[in-house]
Amino acid sequence: YIQTDVNGAAEGQRRRVAIIGAGLVGSLAALNFARMGNDVHLYEYREDIRTAELVQGRSINLALSQRGRKALAAVGLEEQVLATAIPMRGRMLHNVRGRTSIVLYDPCTKQCLYSVGRKQLNEVLLNACDAFPNISCHFEHKLTTANIREGQMQFKVAHEEQLISTSADLVVGCDGAFSSLRQQLVRTPGFNYSQEYIATGYLELCIPAKNGEFQMPPNYLHIWPRDSFMMIALPNQDKSFTVTLSMPFEVFAQLKTHQQLLDFFRQHYMDALPLIGEEQLIKDFFKTRPQHLLSVKCKPYHFADKALILGDAAHAMVPYYGQGMNAGMEDVTLLTSILNEQLPLDEALAKFTESRWQDAFAICDLAMYNYVEMRDLTKRLSFRCRKWLDTT
Ligand code: FAD
């Protein structure tokens, strides 16, 4: 199902490329490097997501938009992904009384977002990697150290005492917001880096299917905006919704008992409570701690012709603009088009940094602004919500 128009690299141009992280961006990057004829080694800390019994990590589903679709189309996978994705044509806003209103994303040309399962999308990308003889996947390999000047890496392999050492001509860090490769870049002169945690955390809940059907209209991104906190829900293939509750950590900390949690939901999310179910809410809410959210800006994204970071490793952002994965995939689109210009590799990577950093910084900022925008939809809908903190 994947196009086989691999641009055969001339002997001598064929590089050994190590990609760290087989998440959404790493597996897409592997496909692109392989199509250019490189010898690609994809190293992933976790076990193979396709065979793992329990998949840990962040958000269960994601909003796929044009940036991501274009990148998937370039490797012949867009149709396959959209076949199981659920279109979301607009926002469905839920007020405190449970009344809803709809704001379409694009009433004229009817463009929309798609809800995709993280695991399913990652599986599609990894299956596509399997079709390339020049991609080798190494699961349960955690990068521990790297000498980026020499292209040397060490990995901790699951169930093995000894670290293994290997080398590559180019090391590409797609290892997420806490990137180990970025930690090596931080030590190189001229590398600027900043990170910001926000005071808001999130946890995921679920609105299950009922009698095999969705409990809310499926073709919307559902939002419960409540001033200083909010909840959103995206539809899943199995007719459930994944619900993300975002609030300041101090509000999470005040919900200590089952009764406090139920009272809080009755006050703020009265229509969602029966859909989630009281027992399930209590179970899911107290099962995990709220997760932290981080925004990362850095520059440059490369070191000479030896190392490069993409995706969250280069520009992690808060999730409220729904663009983290999409922007990471767009990195791969841009990088591939620059590499196809056949410049010397150091020049190509420098051109990538120069062409990318301003857009990446901007999208990190937009994600921050959109958090405020989404919470404050409350005001625009002109219904009032007393701040829970003030009343307890
Ligand atoms: P990751 O997905 O973090 O993948 C990194 C991979 O590297 C992982 O598989 C990890 O195991 C591996 N790894 C880490 N360290 C090592 C190591 N040392 N050695 C080897 N492997 C390693 N984005 C959107 O576009 N739309 C959305 O709707 C959206 N919703 C979101 C909702 C939430 C709650 C959150 C938290 C994020 C959301 N995002 C969304 C952002 C999106 O999840 C990320 O931008 C995206 O996952 C980044 O992909 P990545 O491959 O760069 O990093």
Coordinates of C-alpha atoms in Angstrom, one line a residue, residues 42-333:
L42 CA 14.7 3.4 13.9
Y43 CA 15.3 3.1 17.7
E44 CA 12.4 3.2 20.1
Y45 CA 12.5 3.2 23.9
R46 CA 9.1 1.4 24.3
E47 CA 8.1 -2.0 23.1
D48 CA 6.4 -2.3 19.7
I49 CA 3.1 -0.4 20.0
R50 CA 1.5 -2.9 17.6
T51 CA 2.1 -5.8 20.0
A52 CA 2.1 -4.0 23.4
E53 CA -0.7 -5.0 25.7
L54 CA -0.8 -1.8 27.5
V55 CA 0.1 1.4 25.6
Q56 CA 1.2 4.1 27.9
G57 CA 1.7 7.7 27.0
R58 CA -0.2 10.8 26.1
S59 CA -3.5 11.5 24.5
I60 CA -5.5 8.6 23.1
N61 CA -6.7 10.5 20.1
L62 CA -5.6 13.6 18.3
A63 CA -7.0 16.2 15.8
L64 CA -5.4 15.7 12.4
S65 CA -5.4 18.8 10.2
Q66 CA -4.0 19.9 6.9
R67 CA -0.3 19.9 7.9
G68 CA -0.5 16.3 9.0
R69 CA -2.6 15.2 6.1
K70 CA -0.2 16.7 3.6
A71 CA 2.7 14.8 5.2
L72 CA 0.8 11.5 5.2
A73 CA -0.3 12.1 1.5
A74 CA 3.4 12.5 0.6
V75 CA 4.1 8.9 1.7
G76 CA 0.9 7.5 0.3
L77 CA -0.8 7.0 3.6
E78 CA -3.4 9.8 3.8
E79 CA -6.3 7.7 2.5
Q80 CA -5.6 4.8 4.7
V81 CA -5.5 7.1 7.8
L82 CA -8.7 9.0 6.8
A83 CA -10.6 5.7 6.2
T84 CA -10.8 5.2 10.0
A85 CA -10.7 8.8 11.1
I86 CA -13.8 10.7 12.3
P87 CA -14.4 14.1 10.7
M88 CA -15.1 16.9 13.2
R89 CA -16.9 19.7 11.3
G90 CA -16.8 22.3 14.1
R91 CA -16.9 22.9 17.8
M92 CA -19.9 21.8 19.9
L93 CA -20.0 24.0 22.9
H94 CA -21.7 22.8 26.1
N95 CA -22.8 25.5 28.6
V96 CA -23.2 24.9 32.4
R97 CA -26.8 24.1 32.0
G98 CA -26.0 21.4 29.4
R99 CA -27.3 23.4 26.4
T100 CA -25.2 23.1 23.3
S101 CA -24.4 25.3 20.4
I102 CA -22.3 24.7 17.2
V103 CA -19.5 26.8 15.7
L104 CA -18.6 25.3 12.3
Y105 CA -14.9 25.4 11.4
D106 CA -15.5 26.2 7.8
P107 CA -19.1 26.8 6.7
C108 CA -18.1 27.7 3.1
T109 CA -15.7 25.0 1.9
K110 CA -16.6 22.5 4.7
Q111 CA -13.0 21.7 5.6
C112 CA -12.7 19.9 8.9
L113 CA -10.4 18.3 11.4
Y114 CA -10.2 14.5 11.8
S115 CA -10.1 12.6 15.1
V116 CA -7.5 9.9 14.8
G117 CA -6.3 7.3 17.3
R118 CA -2.7 7.8 18.3
K119 CA -2.1 4.0 18.4
Q120 CA -3.8 3.4 15.1
L121 CA -1.9 6.2 13.3
N122 CA 1.4 5.0 14.8
E123 CA 0.6 1.4 13.6
V124 CA -0.1 2.6 10.1
L125 CA 3.2 4.4 10.0
L126 CA 5.2 1.5 11.5
N127 CA 3.5 -1.1 9.1
A128 CA 4.6 1.2 6.3
C129 CA 8.2 1.2 7.6
D130 CA 8.1 -2.7 7.6
A131 CA 7.6 -2.5 3.8
F132 CA 11.0 -0.9 3.3
P133 CA 14.0 -3.3 3.3
N134 CA 16.3 -0.3 4.2
I135 CA 14.5 0.4 7.5
S136 CA 15.4 -1.6 10.6
C137 CA 13.3 -1.1 13.7
H138 CA 14.9 -1.6 17.1
F139 CA 12.3 -1.5 19.9
E140 CA 13.1 -1.4 23.6
H141 CA 16.2 0.6 22.8
K142 CA 16.6 3.7 24.9
L143 CA 19.2 6.2 23.8
T144 CA 21.3 7.0 26.9
T145 CA 24.2 9.0 25.5
A146 CA 25.3 10.3 22.2
N147 CA 28.5 11.9 20.9
I148 CA 27.0 13.9 18.1
R149 CA 30.3 15.1 16.7
E150 CA 31.3 11.5 16.1
G151 CA 27.9 10.1 15.4
Q152 CA 28.3 7.6 18.3
M153 CA 25.3 6.4 20.4
Q154 CA 24.7 4.2 23.3
F155 CA 21.5 2.4 24.0
K156 CA 20.1 0.6 27.0
V157 CA 18.3 -2.5 25.7
A158 CA 15.5 -4.0 27.7
H159 CA 16.5 -7.1 29.8
E160 CA 20.2 -6.6 29.0
E161 CA 22.8 -5.5 31.4
Q162 CA 25.4 -4.1 28.9
L163 CA 24.8 -0.9 27.0
I164 CA 25.1 -1.3 23.2
S165 CA 27.1 1.1 21.1
T166 CA 26.5 2.0 17.5
S167 CA 27.1 4.8 15.1
A168 CA 25.5 6.7 12.3
D169 CA 26.3 9.4 9.7
L170 CA 23.3 11.4 10.8
V171 CA 21.4 11.1 14.1
V172 CA 17.8 12.4 14.1
G173 CA 16.1 13.0 17.4
C174 CA 12.3 12.5 17.3
D175 CA 12.3 11.5 20.9
G176 CA 9.7 13.9 22.2
A177 CA 9.4 16.8 24.6
F178 CA 12.1 15.4 26.9
S179 CA 14.4 14.6 24.1
S180 CA 17.7 12.9 25.0
L181 CA 19.3 14.1 21.8
R182 CA 18.3 17.7 22.5
Q183 CA 20.2 17.3 25.8
Q184 CA 23.3 16.7 23.8
L185 CA 22.6 19.7 21.5
V186 CA 22.2 21.9 24.6
R187 CA 26.0 21.4 25.2
T188 CA 27.0 22.7 21.8
P189 CA 27.9 26.4 21.4
G190 CA 25.2 28.7 20.0
F191 CA 22.3 26.4 20.9
N192 CA 19.5 28.4 22.6
Y193 CA 16.9 26.7 24.6
S194 CA 13.9 27.6 26.8
Q195 CA 11.1 25.7 28.3
E196 CA 8.0 26.7 30.2
Y197 CA 5.6 24.5 32.2
I198 CA 2.1 25.9 32.5
A199 CA 0.2 25.8 35.8
T200 CA -2.5 23.7 34.2
G201 CA -2.6 19.9 34.2
Y202 CA -4.8 17.4 32.3
L203 CA -6.2 14.0 32.7
E204 CA -8.2 11.8 30.4
L205 CA -11.6 10.4 31.1
C206 CA -14.0 8.5 28.8
I207 CA -17.6 8.7 27.6
P208 CA -18.2 5.1 26.6
A209 CA -20.5 3.9 23.8
K210 CA -24.1 3.1 24.9
N211 CA -25.9 0.3 23.2
G212 CA -23.2 0.4 20.5
E213 CA -23.8 4.0 19.7
F214 CA -22.2 7.4 20.4
Q215 CA -23.7 9.2 23.4
M216 CA -23.2 12.6 21.7
P217 CA -23.1 13.8 18.1
P218 CA -19.8 12.4 16.8
N219 CA -18.8 14.9 14.1
Y220 CA -17.7 17.7 16.5
L221 CA -14.9 18.6 18.8
H222 CA -16.9 19.0 22.1
I223 CA -15.9 21.8 24.4
W224 CA -17.1 22.6 27.9
P225 CA -15.4 26.1 28.4
R226 CA -15.4 27.2 32.1
D227 CA -13.2 30.3 32.5
S228 CA -10.2 29.0 34.4
F229 CA -10.7 25.4 33.3
M230 CA -12.3 23.4 30.5
M231 CA -13.0 20.0 29.2
I232 CA -12.9 18.7 25.6
A233 CA -14.0 15.4 24.0
L234 CA -13.0 13.8 20.7
P235 CA -14.8 10.8 19.1
N236 CA -13.2 7.4 18.8
Q237 CA -13.8 4.6 16.3
D238 CA -15.4 2.4 19.0
K239 CA -18.1 5.1 19.5
S240 CA -16.6 6.3 22.7
F241 CA -15.2 9.8 23.4
T242 CA -11.9 10.5 24.9
V243 CA -12.4 13.4 27.3
T244 CA -9.6 15.7 28.4
L245 CA -10.1 17.6 31.6
S246 CA -7.7 20.6 31.9
M247 CA -7.5 22.6 35.1
P248 CA -5.0 24.4 37.3
F249 CA -3.2 22.0 39.5
E250 CA -4.6 23.8 42.6
V251 CA -8.1 22.9 41.5
F252 CA -7.2 19.2 40.9
A253 CA -5.7 19.2 44.4
Q254 CA -8.9 20.3 46.0
L255 CA -10.9 17.4 44.6
K256 CA -9.9 14.9 47.3
T257 CA -13.0 12.9 47.9
H258 CA -15.5 11.1 45.7
Q259 CA -18.2 13.5 46.9
Q260 CA -16.1 16.6 46.1
L261 CA -15.5 15.3 42.6
L262 CA -19.2 14.5 42.0
D263 CA -20.3 17.9 43.3
F264 CA -17.7 19.6 41.1
F265 CA -19.0 17.8 38.0
R266 CA -22.7 18.4 38.9
Q267 CA -21.8 22.1 39.1
H268 CA -19.7 22.5 36.0
Y269 CA -20.3 19.5 33.7
M270 CA -23.8 18.4 34.6
D271 CA -24.6 17.1 31.1
A272 CA -21.3 15.1 30.9
L273 CA -21.6 13.4 34.3
P274 CA -24.4 10.9 33.3
L275 CA -22.6 10.2 30.1
I276 CA -19.3 9.4 31.8
G277 CA -21.1 7.6 34.6
E278 CA -20.4 8.4 38.3
E279 CA -18.6 5.2 39.1
Q280 CA -16.4 5.4 36.0
L281 CA -15.6 9.0 36.7
I282 CA -14.5 8.3 40.2
K283 CA -12.4 5.3 39.0
D284 CA -10.7 7.2 36.2
F285 CA -10.2 10.5 38.0
F286 CA -8.4 9.0 41.0
K287 CA -6.5 6.4 39.0
T288 CA -3.8 8.8 37.7
R289 CA -2.3 12.1 38.6
P290 CA -2.9 15.0 36.3
Q291 CA -0.1 15.3 33.7
H292 CA 2.1 18.4 33.3
L293 CA 2.2 20.4 30.0
L294 CA 5.4 21.9 28.6
S295 CA 6.3 24.3 25.9
V296 CA 9.8 24.2 24.4
K297 CA 11.6 26.6 22.1
C298 CA 15.1 26.0 20.8
K299 CA 17.4 26.9 17.9
P300 CA 19.2 25.7 15.8
Y301 CA 17.6 22.3 15.2
H302 CA 20.8 20.8 13.8
F303 CA 24.5 20.3 14.5
A304 CA 26.7 20.5 11.4
D305 CA 25.8 17.5 9.2
K306 CA 25.7 15.2 12.2
A307 CA 22.5 15.7 14.2
L308 CA 19.0 17.1 13.9
I309 CA 15.8 17.3 16.0
L310 CA 12.2 17.2 14.8
G311 CA 8.7 17.2 16.2
D312 CA 8.3 17.7 20.0
A313 CA 12.0 17.3 20.5
A314 CA 12.4 20.6 18.6
H315 CA 9.2 22.5 19.6
A316 CA 6.9 20.8 22.2
M317 CA 3.8 22.9 22.7
V318 CA 0.8 22.9 24.9
P319 CA -2.0 20.9 23.2
Y320 CA -4.7 23.6 22.9
Y321 CA -4.1 24.4 19.3
G322 CA -4.2 20.8 18.3
Q323 CA -1.0 21.3 16.2
G324 CA 1.9 19.5 18.0
M325 CA 1.7 16.3 15.9
N326 CA 0.6 18.3 12.8
A327 CA 3.6 20.7 13.1
G328 CA 6.0 17.8 13.7
M329 CA 4.7 16.1 10.6
E330 CA 5.1 19.4 8.7
D331 CA 8.8 19.4 9.8
V332 CA 9.2 16.2 7.9
T333 CA 7.5 17.6 4.8

